[in-house]
Amino acid sequence: GRSMKNFQNIKKEYRQDLLICLEQYISSGLNLSATASNLFIHRHTVIYRIKKIEDLLNITFSKLSQSERGYFGYPAKGFF
């Protein structure tokens, strides 16, 4: 849909950063601090990236079921 096009229109390098962050965020059970620690980035950077993804895809990860979250997790790189 339109939201997927929005995501694909982002510069490839930045899109990859977002996807790596998303994969880590989902695999950590939506834990911002664990995601930041695992990626060696500031917690606020994780918040910014996840918010950016949510805005682009028009979703809220915290409102998704466990199985719906899995849909966006690994291997997200191939999905986008």
Coordinates of C-alpha atoms in Angstrom, one line a residue:
G1 CA 0.0 0.0 0.0
R2 CA 0.8 3.6 0.2
S3 CA 2.6 3.3 3.5
M4 CA 5.0 0.7 2.1
K5 CA 5.8 3.1 -0.8
N6 CA 6.6 5.8 1.8
F7 CA 9.1 3.4 3.5
Q8 CA 10.7 2.4 0.2
N9 CA 11.2 6.0 -0.8
I10 CA 13.6 6.5 2.1
K11 CA 17.3 6.5 1.3
K12 CA 18.6 2.9 1.3
E13 CA 21.2 3.5 4.0
Y14 CA 18.8 5.1 6.4
R15 CA 16.1 2.5 5.6
Q16 CA 18.6 -0.2 6.6
D17 CA 19.2 1.5 9.9
L18 CA 15.5 1.6 10.5
L19 CA 15.1 -2.1 9.7
I20 CA 17.9 -3.2 11.9
C21 CA 16.4 -1.1 14.7
L22 CA 13.0 -2.6 14.1
E23 CA 14.3 -6.2 14.1
Q24 CA 16.1 -5.6 17.4
Y25 CA 13.1 -3.8 18.9
I26 CA 10.8 -6.7 18.1
S27 CA 13.3 -9.4 19.1
S28 CA 13.8 -7.6 22.5
G29 CA 10.0 -7.7 23.2
L30 CA 9.6 -3.9 22.4
N31 CA 12.2 -3.0 25.1
L32 CA 13.7 0.3 24.2
S33 CA 16.6 0.1 26.6
A34 CA 17.6 -3.4 25.5
T35 CA 17.4 -2.3 21.8
A36 CA 19.6 0.7 22.4
S37 CA 22.1 -1.3 24.4
N38 CA 22.2 -4.1 21.7
L39 CA 22.7 -1.6 18.9
F40 CA 25.1 0.6 20.9
I41 CA 23.0 3.7 20.3
H42 CA 21.1 6.1 22.6
R43 CA 17.7 5.2 23.8
H44 CA 16.3 8.4 22.3
T45 CA 17.6 7.3 18.9
V46 CA 15.6 4.1 19.2
I47 CA 12.5 6.0 20.1
Y48 CA 13.0 8.4 17.1
R49 CA 13.5 5.5 14.7
I50 CA 10.6 3.4 15.9
K51 CA 8.3 6.5 15.8
K52 CA 9.6 7.2 12.2
I53 CA 8.7 3.6 11.2
E54 CA 5.3 3.8 12.9
D55 CA 4.5 7.0 11.1
L56 CA 5.6 5.7 7.7
L57 CA 3.7 2.5 8.1
N58 CA 0.8 4.0 10.0
I59 CA 0.9 1.5 12.8
T60 CA 1.7 1.4 16.5
F61 CA 3.9 -1.6 17.5
S62 CA 2.8 -1.6 21.1
K63 CA -0.8 -2.1 20.0
L64 CA 0.0 -5.1 17.8
S65 CA -0.4 -8.7 18.9
Q66 CA 2.6 -11.0 19.4
S67 CA 2.0 -12.7 16.0
E68 CA 1.4 -9.3 14.2
R69 CA 4.8 -8.1 15.6
G70 CA 6.4 -11.2 14.3
Y71 CA 5.2 -10.2 10.8
F72 CA 7.4 -7.1 11.0
G73 CA 10.4 -8.9 12.6
Y74 CA 13.1 -11.0 11.1
P75 CA 13.6 -11.2 8.1
A76 CA 12.3 -7.6 7.7
K77 CA 15.1 -6.7 5.3
G78 CA 13.6 -8.9 2.7
F79 CA 10.1 -7.6 3.4
F80 CA 11.0 -4.0 2.7

